């Protein structure tokens, strides 16, 4: 009888704790959260993109390129599944794919590449200076490597993090490549549950 | 005579086993077998229309650049890519390797590897993918893959792509890889 009581108390305590917002993020938390640097770029449909237009939404950003047949589709496939698992909450999330290969990531190619995952994903490209600044601001490594003898001509070594920007435009989290989809979903749900006050 | 019979029996078993994976179209040649092949679905650009892709990308003066000119630079700008994955098994006592891959779905088919260092992804072309004796190598996302560069057609889920692998030992393996969602 006593054991049952103990179990009951532990259960209530656990529920209370989880209710207190004591959620522990699975991704790397950026403390304190700073305003996410603007991404003054254009999307694959030729529309101007500004992060500041996405206040009220959680923005998930990944830096990659369309001639990346392996890692980038894996990350985008994960993000696709994140959106599916979020269900209705996916409306409050915007995924952006920032080009690290502006020369080859033509709007046409970006459209086709991203449509294969989720038609709402935006592929961002822009002038060299704006992109270079974005890489620097977000700490993204982008190194062009020539591949002599390859039909590709060159490839781009690049960081594989996914970044989360909250509803107030603060850069809150990053996930390393290969983070389980469920962990990302759980973190995004936590951001949506507790919108920042601003 | 008896050895021949054993060899025959083993060969039949291998064929039988390979047949189990028939839906995956695994194929075997000599000591090397391939199982669970698949290709990532992908869309090519503007039906291979160079001016279409280039037109979006560059100013008008680039539109007149002939495709031949692009190829001479070894750079198929604006072309779509995909990758094929599979498990290559070596059933023999001799190490072997995949040294070449061909397919008619792409203008260029290459062997590539991805190395991850400090969460920075680096893709590199490799000359060969080694398959240890009595071992296997897995071609999978984030690792070795057969890279399809300059797709000649869209790769849609449910279709099959024929890929020919050449081993260092001089064998050719035909793999029918189903197309899966990215």
Tab-separated table of C-alpha atoms in Angstrom:
chain	number	residue	atom	x	y	z
A	1	UNK	CA	0.000	0.000	0.000
A	2	UNK	CA	2.751	2.363	1.014
A	3	UNK	CA	4.677	1.548	-2.149
A	4	UNK	CA	1.696	2.466	-4.227
A	5	UNK	CA	1.453	5.755	-2.419
A	6	UNK	CA	5.121	6.439	-3.002
A	7	UNK	CA	4.762	5.714	-6.687
A	8	UNK	CA	1.781	8.005	-6.855
A	9	UNK	CA	3.703	10.828	-5.190
A	10	UNK	CA	6.643	10.378	-7.544
A	11	UNK	CA	4.310	10.436	-10.516
A	12	UNK	CA	2.623	13.646	-9.362
A	13	UNK	CA	6.029	15.224	-8.711
A	14	UNK	CA	7.204	14.282	-12.193
A	15	UNK	CA	4.058	15.713	-13.747
A	16	UNK	CA	4.426	18.905	-11.752
A	17	UNK	CA	8.041	19.305	-12.822
A	18	UNK	CA	7.274	18.755	-16.472
A	19	UNK	CA	4.453	21.254	-16.177
A	20	UNK	CA	6.827	23.882	-14.789
A	21	UNK	CA	8.466	24.285	-18.141
A	22	UNK	CA	11.521	22.423	-16.960
A	23	UNK	CA	11.907	21.134	-20.479
A	24	UNK	CA	15.422	20.235	-21.372
A	25	UNK	CA	16.247	20.906	-25.010
A	26	UNK	CA	17.916	18.088	-26.901
A	27	UNK	CA	19.683	20.485	-29.261
A	28	UNK	CA	22.466	22.870	-28.277
A	29	UNK	CA	20.922	25.868	-26.519
A	30	UNK	CA	22.312	29.320	-27.268
A	31	UNK	CA	22.402	31.247	-23.998
A	32	UNK	CA	21.491	34.016	-23.851
A	33	UNK	CA	19.415	33.988	-27.004
A	34	UNK	CA	20.451	36.836	-29.314
A	35	UNK	CA	18.554	38.256	-32.257
A	36	UNK	CA	19.169	36.010	-35.255
A	37	UNK	CA	21.112	37.899	-37.943
A	38	UNK	CA	18.917	38.941	-40.874
A	39	UNK	CA	19.042	36.873	-44.067
A	40	UNK	CA	18.542	39.522	-46.769
A	41	UNK	CA	18.148	37.036	-49.606
A	42	UNK	CA	15.674	35.907	-52.259
A	43	UNK	CA	13.690	32.695	-52.343
A	44	UNK	CA	13.494	30.237	-55.246
A	45	UNK	CA	10.372	31.939	-56.588
A	46	UNK	CA	12.125	35.270	-56.884
A	47	UNK	CA	10.483	36.797	-53.815
A	48	UNK	CA	12.425	38.872	-51.333
A	49	UNK	CA	13.012	37.015	-48.085
A	50	UNK	CA	13.390	38.674	-44.689
A	51	UNK	CA	13.578	36.808	-41.398
A	52	UNK	CA	11.777	39.751	-39.820
A	53	UNK	CA	8.653	38.795	-41.809
A	54	UNK	CA	8.510	35.518	-39.906
A	55	UNK	CA	7.917	36.815	-36.396
A	56	UNK	CA	5.412	34.515	-34.751
A	57	UNK	CA	6.861	31.495	-36.507
A	58	UNK	CA	9.741	29.221	-35.671
A	59	UNK	CA	12.274	29.284	-38.501
A	60	UNK	CA	14.450	26.231	-39.094
A	61	UNK	CA	17.492	27.011	-41.245
A	62	UNK	CA	19.896	24.675	-42.993
A	63	UNK	CA	22.837	25.701	-45.164
A	64	UNK	CA	23.468	23.478	-48.176
A	65	UNK	CA	23.478	23.183	-51.965
A	66	UNK	CA	21.587	21.347	-54.661
A	67	UNK	CA	24.629	19.535	-56.062
A	68	UNK	CA	24.975	17.836	-52.707
A	69	UNK	CA	23.255	14.522	-53.352
A	70	UNK	CA	23.888	12.941	-50.003
A	71	UNK	CA	24.053	14.964	-46.785
A	72	UNK	CA	21.746	17.804	-47.817
A	73	UNK	CA	18.879	15.522	-48.891
A	74	UNK	CA	19.317	13.625	-45.631
A	75	UNK	CA	18.955	16.825	-43.614
A	76	UNK	CA	16.049	18.030	-45.766
A	77	UNK	CA	14.428	14.601	-45.518
A	78	UNK	CA	14.704	14.868	-41.736
A	79	UNK	CA	13.123	18.330	-41.832
A	80	UNK	CA	10.371	17.002	-44.046
A	81	UNK	CA	9.612	14.342	-41.433
A	82	UNK	CA	9.783	16.953	-38.667
A	83	UNK	CA	7.065	18.933	-40.448
A	84	UNK	CA	4.946	15.810	-40.916
A	85	UNK	CA	5.247	14.896	-37.250
A	86	UNK	CA	4.388	18.420	-36.144
A	87	UNK	CA	1.015	18.012	-37.847
A	88	UNK	CA	-1.018	21.188	-37.577
A	89	UNK	CA	1.827	22.941	-35.748
A	90	UNK	CA	3.833	22.814	-38.973
A	91	UNK	CA	1.906	25.936	-40.007
A	92	UNK	CA	3.833	27.799	-37.335
A	93	UNK	CA	7.193	26.630	-38.702
A	94	UNK	CA	9.133	27.801	-41.754
A	95	UNK	CA	12.047	25.783	-43.123
A	96	UNK	CA	14.696	27.689	-45.098
A	97	UNK	CA	17.567	26.202	-47.105
A	98	UNK	CA	20.347	28.763	-47.532
A	99	UNK	CA	22.607	28.193	-50.523
A	100	UNK	CA	26.326	27.685	-50.026
A	101	UNK	CA	26.703	27.368	-53.810
A	102	UNK	CA	25.042	30.499	-55.240
A	103	UNK	CA	26.418	29.946	-58.749
A	104	UNK	CA	24.819	26.562	-59.313
A	105	UNK	CA	21.739	26.865	-57.097
A	106	UNK	CA	19.596	28.471	-59.754
A	107	UNK	CA	15.978	29.287	-58.861
A	108	UNK	CA	14.859	26.509	-61.205
A	109	UNK	CA	17.065	23.909	-59.622
A	110	UNK	CA	16.155	25.069	-56.121
A	111	UNK	CA	12.443	24.803	-56.949
A	112	UNK	CA	12.740	21.262	-58.199
A	113	UNK	CA	15.129	20.175	-55.495
A	114	UNK	CA	13.019	21.486	-52.617
A	115	UNK	CA	9.656	20.480	-54.101
A	116	UNK	CA	10.769	16.887	-53.722
A	117	UNK	CA	10.731	17.389	-49.954
A	118	UNK	CA	8.087	19.933	-49.019
A	119	UNK	CA	6.625	22.664	-51.230
A	120	UNK	CA	6.674	25.126	-48.328
A	121	UNK	CA	10.462	24.945	-47.911
A	122	UNK	CA	12.160	28.116	-49.104
A	123	UNK	CA	15.524	28.021	-50.890
A	124	UNK	CA	17.449	31.218	-50.272
A	125	UNK	CA	20.069	32.714	-52.521
A	126	UNK	CA	21.350	36.198	-53.078
A	127	UNK	CA	24.348	38.306	-53.789
A	128	UNK	CA	27.724	37.095	-52.727
A	129	UNK	CA	28.238	39.734	-50.035
A	130	UNK	CA	24.913	39.011	-48.323
A	131	UNK	CA	25.605	35.277	-48.370
A	132	UNK	CA	29.154	35.641	-47.082
A	133	UNK	CA	27.814	37.722	-44.221
A	134	UNK	CA	25.174	35.101	-43.435
A	135	UNK	CA	27.805	32.331	-43.326
A	136	UNK	CA	29.920	34.432	-40.977
A	137	UNK	CA	26.984	35.493	-38.782
A	138	UNK	CA	25.822	31.921	-38.325
A	139	UNK	CA	29.316	30.455	-38.042
A	140	UNK	CA	28.835	28.303	-41.127
A	141	UNK	CA	31.965	26.877	-42.707
A	142	UNK	CA	31.822	27.132	-46.511
A	143	UNK	CA	34.871	26.004	-48.455
A	144	UNK	CA	34.871	25.502	-52.194
A	145	UNK	CA	36.942	22.487	-53.271
A	146	UNK	CA	37.810	21.728	-56.844
A	147	UNK	CA	37.269	18.112	-57.824
A	148	UNK	CA	39.608	17.579	-60.747
A	149	UNK	CA	38.402	14.836	-63.013
A	150	UNK	CA	34.904	14.856	-61.577
A	151	UNK	CA	31.827	15.817	-63.577
A	152	UNK	CA	30.883	17.987	-60.638
A	153	UNK	CA	33.811	20.344	-61.191
A	154	UNK	CA	33.757	21.381	-57.561
A	155	UNK	CA	32.026	20.651	-54.320
A	156	UNK	CA	31.413	22.726	-51.216
A	157	UNK	CA	32.513	21.617	-47.788
A	158	UNK	CA	29.955	22.998	-45.398
A	159	UNK	CA	28.620	22.797	-41.851
A	160	UNK	CA	25.732	20.469	-41.261
A	161	UNK	CA	23.849	22.153	-38.420
A	162	UNK	CA	20.162	22.959	-38.406
A	163	UNK	CA	19.402	26.253	-36.665
A	164	UNK	CA	16.237	27.241	-34.828
A	165	UNK	CA	15.040	30.837	-34.641
A	166	UNK	CA	12.109	31.465	-32.321
A	167	UNK	CA	8.916	33.459	-32.778
A	168	UNK	CA	10.606	36.649	-31.549
A	169	UNK	CA	13.461	36.287	-34.021
A	170	UNK	CA	15.969	35.012	-31.492
A	171	UNK	CA	18.500	32.401	-32.425
A	172	UNK	CA	17.798	29.713	-29.850
A	173	UNK	CA	19.090	26.286	-30.826
A	174	UNK	CA	21.228	24.296	-33.153
A	175	UNK	CA	21.181	20.594	-33.896
A	176	UNK	CA	24.145	18.635	-35.205
A	177	UNK	CA	23.690	16.621	-38.381
A	178	UNK	CA	22.065	13.300	-37.619
A	179	UNK	CA	20.072	14.497	-34.595
A	180	UNK	CA	17.024	12.191	-34.375
A	181	UNK	CA	13.899	13.643	-35.971
A	182	UNK	CA	11.934	13.094	-32.749
A	183	UNK	CA	14.409	15.220	-30.799
A	184	UNK	CA	13.997	18.092	-33.247
A	185	UNK	CA	10.203	17.711	-33.142
A	186	UNK	CA	10.246	17.740	-29.346
A	187	UNK	CA	12.418	20.896	-29.239
A	188	UNK	CA	10.280	22.700	-31.810
A	189	UNK	CA	7.126	21.783	-29.876
A	190	UNK	CA	8.737	23.200	-26.735
A	191	UNK	CA	9.493	26.471	-28.564
A	192	UNK	CA	5.908	26.614	-29.816
A	193	UNK	CA	4.522	25.845	-26.333
A	194	UNK	CA	6.424	28.648	-24.676
A	195	UNK	CA	6.588	31.533	-27.098
A	196	UNK	CA	9.099	34.162	-25.985
A	197	UNK	CA	7.692	37.391	-24.653
A	198	UNK	CA	8.701	40.351	-26.729
B	1	UNK	CA	34.285	-34.294	-59.594
B	2	UNK	CA	33.097	-33.998	-56.056
B	3	UNK	CA	34.586	-30.514	-55.799
B	4	UNK	CA	32.777	-29.506	-58.896
B	5	UNK	CA	29.583	-30.726	-57.376
B	6	UNK	CA	30.195	-28.740	-54.178
B	7	UNK	CA	30.981	-25.659	-56.229
B	8	UNK	CA	27.813	-26.196	-58.173
B	9	UNK	CA	25.807	-26.606	-54.997
B	10	UNK	CA	27.288	-23.431	-53.530
B	11	UNK	CA	26.603	-21.579	-56.743
B	12	UNK	CA	23.003	-22.756	-56.689
B	13	UNK	CA	22.646	-21.658	-53.082
B	14	UNK	CA	24.024	-18.244	-53.878
B	15	UNK	CA	21.661	-17.945	-56.793
B	16	UNK	CA	18.855	-19.116	-54.542
B	17	UNK	CA	19.754	-16.575	-51.881
B	18	UNK	CA	20.079	-13.823	-54.416
B	19	UNK	CA	16.650	-14.804	-55.615
B	20	UNK	CA	15.218	-14.132	-52.166
B	21	UNK	CA	16.014	-10.505	-52.610
B	22	UNK	CA	14.632	-10.460	-56.098
B	23	UNK	CA	12.302	-7.591	-55.283
B	24	UNK	CA	15.408	-5.576	-54.431
B	25	UNK	CA	17.043	-6.853	-57.585
B	26	UNK	CA	20.295	-7.779	-55.903
B	27	UNK	CA	22.736	-9.194	-58.376
B	28	UNK	CA	25.807	-11.290	-57.891
B	29	UNK	CA	28.917	-11.938	-59.869
B	30	UNK	CA	31.868	-13.996	-58.757
B	31	UNK	CA	32.595	-13.194	-55.118
B	32	UNK	CA	30.770	-9.879	-55.057
B	33	UNK	CA	27.070	-9.557	-54.378
B	34	UNK	CA	24.959	-6.472	-53.969
B	35	UNK	CA	21.880	-6.176	-51.798
B	36	UNK	CA	19.364	-3.507	-50.829
B	37	UNK	CA	20.186	-1.082	-53.611
B	38	UNK	CA	18.228	2.169	-53.889
B	39	UNK	CA	18.452	5.503	-55.595
B	40	UNK	CA	17.318	8.817	-54.219
B	41	UNK	CA	14.413	10.358	-56.112
B	42	UNK	CA	15.387	13.564	-57.887
B	43	UNK	CA	14.123	15.931	-60.522
B	44	UNK	CA	16.309	17.038	-63.353
B	45	UNK	CA	16.278	20.667	-64.404
B	46	UNK	CA	14.396	22.075	-67.400
B	47	UNK	CA	14.458	18.851	-69.425
B	48	UNK	CA	18.176	19.218	-69.878
B	49	UNK	CA	17.655	22.548	-71.568
B	50	UNK	CA	20.882	24.309	-70.896
B	51	UNK	CA	19.585	27.757	-71.801
B	52	UNK	CA	16.757	27.366	-69.324
B	53	UNK	CA	18.988	26.687	-66.389
B	54	UNK	CA	21.607	29.144	-67.449
B	55	UNK	CA	19.020	31.791	-68.232
B	56	UNK	CA	17.859	31.781	-64.647
B	57	UNK	CA	21.341	31.782	-63.339
B	58	UNK	CA	23.293	34.189	-65.418
B	59	UNK	CA	22.854	37.216	-67.577
B	60	UNK	CA	21.912	36.930	-71.235
B	61	UNK	CA	25.447	36.660	-72.521
B	62	UNK	CA	25.819	33.268	-70.875
B	63	UNK	CA	22.789	31.837	-72.617
B	64	UNK	CA	24.676	31.328	-75.835
B	65	UNK	CA	27.289	29.181	-74.102
B	66	UNK	CA	27.021	25.778	-75.741
B	67	UNK	CA	26.787	22.659	-73.613
B	68	UNK	CA	30.002	21.404	-75.123
B	69	UNK	CA	31.739	24.420	-73.706
B	70	UNK	CA	30.475	23.571	-70.237
B	71	UNK	CA	31.597	19.993	-70.467
B	72	UNK	CA	35.066	20.972	-71.531
B	73	UNK	CA	35.337	22.649	-68.162
B	74	UNK	CA	34.225	19.427	-66.543
B	75	UNK	CA	31.505	21.383	-64.818
B	76	UNK	CA	27.870	20.627	-65.529
B	77	UNK	CA	26.513	23.735	-63.947
B	78	UNK	CA	22.829	23.715	-63.259
B	79	UNK	CA	22.482	19.968	-63.662
B	80	UNK	CA	20.593	17.796	-61.239
B	81	UNK	CA	22.290	15.102	-59.202
B	82	UNK	CA	21.323	12.064	-57.204
B	83	UNK	CA	22.980	9.175	-55.427
B	84	UNK	CA	22.702	5.406	-55.327
B	85	UNK	CA	23.222	3.309	-52.214
B	86	UNK	CA	23.611	-0.423	-51.584
B	87	UNK	CA	25.448	-3.026	-49.584
B	88	UNK	CA	28.312	-4.638	-51.478
B	89	UNK	CA	29.236	-8.040	-50.071
B	90	UNK	CA	32.412	-9.946	-50.859
B	91	UNK	CA	31.936	-13.691	-50.405
B	92	UNK	CA	35.419	-14.590	-51.535
B	93	UNK	CA	38.719	-14.899	-49.711
B	94	UNK	CA	40.242	-12.172	-51.834
B	95	UNK	CA	39.822	-8.466	-51.265
B	96	UNK	CA	38.163	-6.690	-54.150
B	97	UNK	CA	36.905	-3.219	-54.922
B	98	UNK	CA	34.350	-1.333	-56.943
B	99	UNK	CA	36.373	0.780	-59.327
B	100	UNK	CA	33.720	2.088	-61.687
B	101	UNK	CA	29.996	2.662	-61.955
B	102	UNK	CA	27.907	3.371	-65.035
B	103	UNK	CA	24.295	4.213	-65.668
B	104	UNK	CA	22.420	5.698	-68.553
B	105	UNK	CA	20.330	7.940	-66.276
B	106	UNK	CA	23.201	10.383	-65.792
B	107	UNK	CA	25.856	12.006	-67.901
B	108	UNK	CA	28.516	11.218	-65.368
B	109	UNK	CA	28.569	8.445	-62.758
B	110	UNK	CA	31.225	8.563	-60.078
B	111	UNK	CA	32.221	6.965	-56.793
B	112	UNK	CA	32.131	9.401	-53.898
B	113	UNK	CA	32.585	9.450	-50.164
B	114	UNK	CA	31.500	11.877	-47.480
B	115	UNK	CA	33.744	12.679	-44.587
B	116	UNK	CA	32.409	14.544	-41.590
B	117	UNK	CA	34.859	16.570	-39.548
B	118	UNK	CA	33.687	18.886	-36.758
B	119	UNK	CA	30.229	18.691	-38.297
B	120	UNK	CA	31.616	19.976	-41.605
B	121	UNK	CA	30.615	17.734	-44.500
B	122	UNK	CA	33.184	17.092	-47.137
B	123	UNK	CA	32.375	15.142	-50.243
B	124	UNK	CA	35.212	13.638	-52.236
B	125	UNK	CA	35.495	11.576	-55.370
B	126	UNK	CA	37.241	8.261	-54.747
B	127	UNK	CA	39.026	5.976	-57.214
B	128	UNK	CA	37.708	2.811	-55.651
B	129	UNK	CA	35.483	1.533	-52.896
B	130	UNK	CA	37.326	-1.318	-51.200
B	131	UNK	CA	35.411	-4.468	-50.296
B	132	UNK	CA	37.386	-6.599	-47.831
B	133	UNK	CA	37.658	-10.370	-48.266
B	134	UNK	CA	34.662	-12.081	-46.658
B	135	UNK	CA	33.398	-8.682	-45.698
B	136	UNK	CA	31.147	-5.938	-46.936
B	137	UNK	CA	30.962	-2.225	-47.461
B	138	UNK	CA	27.812	-0.226	-47.027
B	139	UNK	CA	27.097	2.574	-49.460
B	140	UNK	CA	24.804	4.802	-47.417
B	141	UNK	CA	23.932	8.461	-46.798
B	142	UNK	CA	26.815	10.253	-45.146
B	143	UNK	CA	29.311	7.733	-46.453
B	144	UNK	CA	30.210	6.049	-49.730
B	145	UNK	CA	27.772	6.457	-52.599
B	146	UNK	CA	27.492	6.185	-56.343
B	147	UNK	CA	26.991	9.736	-57.500
B	148	UNK	CA	24.775	10.413	-60.513
B	149	UNK	CA	25.686	13.772	-62.053
B	150	UNK	CA	23.655	15.459	-64.761
B	151	UNK	CA	20.449	13.408	-64.718
B	152	UNK	CA	18.994	12.588	-68.120
B	153	UNK	CA	15.541	12.122	-66.667
B	154	UNK	CA	13.558	12.566	-63.485
B	155	UNK	CA	14.002	9.767	-60.989
B	156	UNK	CA	10.562	9.064	-59.605
B	157	UNK	CA	9.613	6.861	-56.716
B	158	UNK	CA	8.741	3.350	-57.848
B	159	UNK	CA	10.978	3.416	-60.917
B	160	UNK	CA	14.122	1.384	-61.286
B	161	UNK	CA	17.586	2.547	-62.253
B	162	UNK	CA	20.074	0.188	-63.835
B	163	UNK	CA	23.600	0.634	-62.531
B	164	UNK	CA	26.607	-1.295	-63.759
B	165	UNK	CA	29.457	-1.743	-61.332
B	166	UNK	CA	32.926	-2.847	-62.367
B	167	UNK	CA	35.141	-4.601	-59.859
B	168	UNK	CA	38.916	-4.509	-59.697
B	169	UNK	CA	38.862	-8.230	-60.426
B	170	UNK	CA	37.313	-7.362	-63.784
B	171	UNK	CA	33.718	-8.422	-63.176
B	172	UNK	CA	30.659	-6.435	-64.085
B	173	UNK	CA	27.690	-6.397	-61.759
B	174	UNK	CA	24.316	-5.159	-62.907
B	175	UNK	CA	22.205	-3.664	-60.167
B	176	UNK	CA	18.563	-2.695	-60.513
B	177	UNK	CA	18.010	-0.068	-57.883
B	178	UNK	CA	14.489	1.095	-57.018
B	179	UNK	CA	13.968	4.830	-56.678
B	180	UNK	CA	12.948	5.966	-53.226
B	181	UNK	CA	11.815	9.302	-51.832
B	182	UNK	CA	14.670	11.562	-50.798
